[in-house]
CSV table of C-alpha atoms and ligand atoms in Angstrom, one decimal:
chain,number,residue,atom,x,y,z
A,1,UNK,CA,91.1,105.8,83.8
A,2,UNK,CA,91.0,109.2,85.4
A,3,UNK,CA,94.2,110.9,86.7
A,4,UNK,CA,94.1,113.5,89.5
A,5,UNK,CA,97.7,114.4,90.4
A,6,UNK,CA,98.7,111.6,92.7
A,7,UNK,CA,95.3,109.8,92.7
A,8,UNK,CA,94.2,107.6,89.8
A,9,UNK,CA,90.7,106.2,89.4
A,10,UNK,CA,90.0,103.0,87.6
A,11,UNK,CA,87.2,100.5,87.2
A,12,UNK,CA,88.3,96.8,87.4
A,13,UNK,CA,89.5,93.9,89.5
A,14,UNK,CA,92.0,94.9,92.2
A,15,UNK,CA,93.6,91.4,92.3
A,16,UNK,CA,95.1,91.9,88.8
A,17,UNK,CA,97.1,95.1,89.6
A,18,UNK,CA,100.9,95.2,89.5
A,19,UNK,CA,101.4,97.7,92.4
A,20,UNK,CA,103.4,97.7,95.5
A,21,UNK,CA,100.4,97.0,97.7
A,22,UNK,CA,96.7,96.3,97.3
A,23,UNK,CA,94.4,96.9,100.2
A,24,UNK,CA,91.9,94.2,101.2
A,25,UNK,CA,88.5,95.1,102.7
A,26,UNK,CA,88.8,92.2,105.2
A,27,UNK,CA,86.8,91.3,108.3
A,28,UNK,CA,88.0,91.1,111.9
A,29,UNK,CA,89.0,87.5,111.7
A,30,UNK,CA,91.3,88.0,108.7
A,31,UNK,CA,90.3,84.5,107.7
A,32,UNK,CA,88.9,85.5,104.3
A,33,UNK,CA,85.3,86.1,103.3
A,34,UNK,CA,83.2,87.1,100.3
A,35,UNK,CA,83.5,90.0,97.9
A,36,UNK,CA,86.9,91.5,97.4
A,37,UNK,CA,88.4,89.6,100.3
A,38,UNK,CA,87.4,86.3,98.7
A,39,UNK,CA,88.8,87.4,95.3
A,40,UNK,CA,92.1,88.4,96.9
A,41,UNK,CA,92.4,85.1,98.8
A,42,UNK,CA,91.6,83.1,95.7
A,43,UNK,CA,94.1,84.9,93.6
A,44,UNK,CA,96.9,85.0,96.2
A,45,UNK,CA,96.6,81.3,97.0
A,46,UNK,CA,96.5,79.3,100.2
A,47,UNK,CA,99.7,80.6,101.7
A,48,UNK,CA,97.9,83.9,102.3
A,49,UNK,CA,95.5,82.2,104.7
A,50,UNK,CA,98.4,80.6,106.5
A,51,UNK,CA,100.0,84.0,107.1
A,52,UNK,CA,96.7,85.7,108.0
A,53,UNK,CA,96.1,83.0,110.7
A,54,UNK,CA,99.4,84.1,112.3
A,55,UNK,CA,98.1,87.7,112.6
A,56,UNK,CA,95.3,86.7,115.0
A,57,UNK,CA,92.7,89.1,113.6
A,58,UNK,CA,92.5,92.9,113.3
A,59,UNK,CA,90.3,95.5,114.9
A,60,UNK,CA,87.9,97.7,112.9
A,61,UNK,CA,89.6,100.7,111.5
A,62,UNK,CA,93.1,99.1,111.8
A,63,UNK,CA,95.3,97.4,109.2
A,64,UNK,CA,97.9,94.6,109.0
A,65,UNK,CA,100.3,93.8,106.1
A,66,UNK,CA,101.2,90.5,104.5
A,67,UNK,CA,103.1,89.4,101.4
A,68,UNK,CA,101.2,89.4,98.1
A,69,UNK,CA,102.0,85.7,97.5
A,70,UNK,CA,100.8,84.8,94.0
A,71,UNK,CA,99.5,88.3,93.2
A,72,UNK,CA,101.4,90.7,91.0
A,73,UNK,CA,101.2,93.1,94.0
A,74,UNK,CA,104.2,92.7,96.4
A,75,UNK,CA,102.1,93.2,99.5
A,76,UNK,CA,98.5,93.1,100.8
A,77,UNK,CA,97.4,95.5,103.4
A,78,UNK,CA,94.3,94.0,105.2
A,79,UNK,CA,92.1,96.6,106.8
A,80,UNK,CA,88.7,96.1,108.5
A,81,UNK,CA,86.0,98.6,107.6
A,82,UNK,CA,83.1,99.3,109.8
A,83,UNK,CA,79.7,97.6,109.3
A,84,UNK,CA,77.2,100.4,108.6
A,85,UNK,CA,74.7,100.5,111.6
A,86,UNK,CA,73.0,103.7,110.8
A,87,UNK,CA,75.8,106.2,111.3
A,88,UNK,CA,75.7,106.6,115.1
A,89,UNK,CA,78.4,104.2,115.8
A,90,UNK,CA,81.5,106.1,114.8
A,91,UNK,CA,81.4,104.6,111.3
A,92,UNK,CA,82.8,107.7,109.6
A,93,UNK,CA,85.9,107.9,111.8
A,94,UNK,CA,86.5,104.1,111.6
A,95,UNK,CA,86.3,104.2,107.8
A,96,UNK,CA,88.6,107.2,107.6
A,97,UNK,CA,91.0,105.3,109.9
A,98,UNK,CA,91.1,102.4,107.5
A,99,UNK,CA,92.5,104.7,104.8
A,100,UNK,CA,94.8,106.5,107.1
A,101,UNK,CA,96.2,103.4,108.8
A,102,UNK,CA,96.7,101.6,105.4
A,103,UNK,CA,98.5,104.6,104.0
A,104,UNK,CA,100.7,104.9,107.1
A,105,UNK,CA,101.8,101.3,106.7
A,106,UNK,CA,102.6,101.8,103.0
A,107,UNK,CA,104.7,104.9,103.9
A,108,UNK,CA,106.5,103.0,106.6
A,109,UNK,CA,107.3,100.2,104.1
A,110,UNK,CA,108.5,102.9,101.6
A,111,UNK,CA,105.9,101.8,99.1
A,112,UNK,CA,105.3,104.0,96.0
A,113,UNK,CA,102.0,102.7,94.7
A,114,UNK,CA,98.9,101.4,96.6
A,115,UNK,CA,95.5,100.5,95.3
A,116,UNK,CA,92.3,100.7,97.4
A,117,UNK,CA,88.9,99.0,96.9
A,118,UNK,CA,85.8,100.9,98.1
A,119,UNK,CA,86.0,99.6,101.7
A,120,UNK,CA,82.7,98.8,103.5
A,121,UNK,CA,80.5,99.6,100.5
A,122,UNK,CA,79.7,96.0,99.7
A,123,UNK,CA,78.3,93.6,102.3
A,124,UNK,CA,79.1,96.0,105.1
A,125,UNK,CA,76.5,98.4,103.7
A,126,UNK,CA,78.2,101.8,104.1
A,127,UNK,CA,76.4,104.5,102.0
A,128,UNK,CA,78.5,104.8,98.8
A,129,UNK,CA,78.6,108.6,98.4
A,130,UNK,CA,79.6,109.1,102.0
A,131,UNK,CA,82.2,106.4,101.9
A,132,UNK,CA,83.7,107.9,98.7
A,133,UNK,CA,83.7,111.4,100.3
A,134,UNK,CA,85.6,110.1,103.4
A,135,UNK,CA,88.0,108.1,101.3
A,136,UNK,CA,89.0,111.0,99.0
A,137,UNK,CA,89.3,113.4,102.0
A,138,UNK,CA,91.6,111.0,103.9
A,139,UNK,CA,93.7,110.1,100.9
A,140,UNK,CA,94.2,113.8,99.9
A,141,UNK,CA,95.1,114.8,103.5
A,142,UNK,CA,97.6,112.0,103.8
A,143,UNK,CA,99.2,112.8,100.4
A,144,UNK,CA,99.5,116.4,101.3
A,145,UNK,CA,101.5,115.5,104.4
A,146,UNK,CA,103.6,112.6,103.1
A,147,UNK,CA,105.8,112.0,100.1
A,148,UNK,CA,105.1,108.3,100.1
A,149,UNK,CA,103.1,106.6,98.7
A,150,UNK,CA,103.7,108.5,95.5
A,151,UNK,CA,100.5,107.2,93.9
A,152,UNK,CA,97.1,106.0,95.1
A,153,UNK,CA,94.8,104.1,92.8
A,154,UNK,CA,91.2,104.0,93.7
A,155,UNK,CA,89.7,100.8,92.2
A,156,UNK,CA,86.0,100.8,91.7
A,157,UNK,CA,84.1,97.7,90.7
A,158,UNK,CA,80.7,99.1,89.8
A,159,UNK,CA,79.7,101.8,87.4
A,160,UNK,CA,77.9,103.5,90.3
A,161,UNK,CA,81.0,103.8,92.4
A,162,UNK,CA,83.1,104.9,89.4
A,163,UNK,CA,80.7,107.7,88.7
A,164,UNK,CA,80.6,108.8,92.3
A,165,UNK,CA,84.4,109.0,92.5
A,166,UNK,CA,84.7,110.6,89.0
A,167,UNK,CA,82.6,113.5,90.2
A,168,UNK,CA,84.3,113.8,93.5
A,169,UNK,CA,87.8,113.9,92.0
A,170,UNK,CA,86.8,116.5,89.4
A,171,UNK,CA,85.9,119.0,92.2
B,1,ADP,P1,82.9,95.1,102.7
B,1,ADP,O1,82.6,93.9,103.5
B,1,ADP,O2,84.0,96.0,103.3
B,1,ADP,O3,81.7,95.9,102.3
B,1,ADP,P2,83.0,93.9,100.0
B,1,ADP,O4,84.1,93.0,99.4
B,1,ADP,O5,81.7,93.3,100.2
B,1,ADP,O6,83.6,94.5,101.4
B,1,ADP,O7,82.9,95.2,99.1
B,1,ADP,C1,83.8,96.2,99.1
B,1,ADP,C2,83.8,96.8,97.7
B,1,ADP,O8,84.7,96.0,96.9
B,1,ADP,C3,82.5,96.8,97.0
B,1,ADP,O9,82.3,98.1,96.4
B,1,ADP,C4,82.6,95.7,95.9
B,1,ADP,O10,81.9,96.1,94.7
B,1,ADP,C5,84.1,95.8,95.6
B,1,ADP,N1,84.7,94.6,95.0
B,1,ADP,C6,84.3,93.3,95.0
B,1,ADP,N2,85.2,92.5,94.3
B,1,ADP,C7,86.2,93.3,93.9
B,1,ADP,C8,87.4,93.1,93.1
B,1,ADP,N3,87.7,91.9,92.7
B,1,ADP,N4,88.2,94.2,92.8
B,1,ADP,C9,87.8,95.4,93.3
B,1,ADP,N5,86.7,95.7,94.0
B,1,ADP,C10,85.9,94.6,94.3
């Protein structure tokens, strides 16, 4: 684990963390899917799907909160990252908006700790270095201007993403 003031970097499974909120890299339907979304739905249990159905989807770049159900996390903040289509479709701003919107919800709920996966870098195909650069910039900017959340945990799942973030956070 690497600590950088209010940002921690870990490699592992986000569904196991005992934090106030974990962020889900969901899709617009909010009905579950593969990757981290599937892992979160599996771990949280079927009641999560029931609550997600009530939310009636979510736009790309936006976020919605649910209970954490069977997770150790109290809440799940579901955000929808952009699908990478070459970079000319506002992908950068939409990905930044996922981090900003999720952090704003955490602040409004007075949450102290929030954990993010590497949104859009799996099936959605966002270039990993660029995604990490956007994530770190948005998180740092938000923390500079807000006292809550106190701590952001970036959860990488691959050695490749861990190394990318380790280098970025060392700068
Ligand atoms: P997207 O559709 O937004 O690309 P994915 O779930 O396919 O979402 O991938 C997002 C990131 O989450 C990827 O970097 C993937 O390696 C990572 N990931 C997959 N499962 C987990 C997990 N259990 N915990 C943390 N990160 C995960």
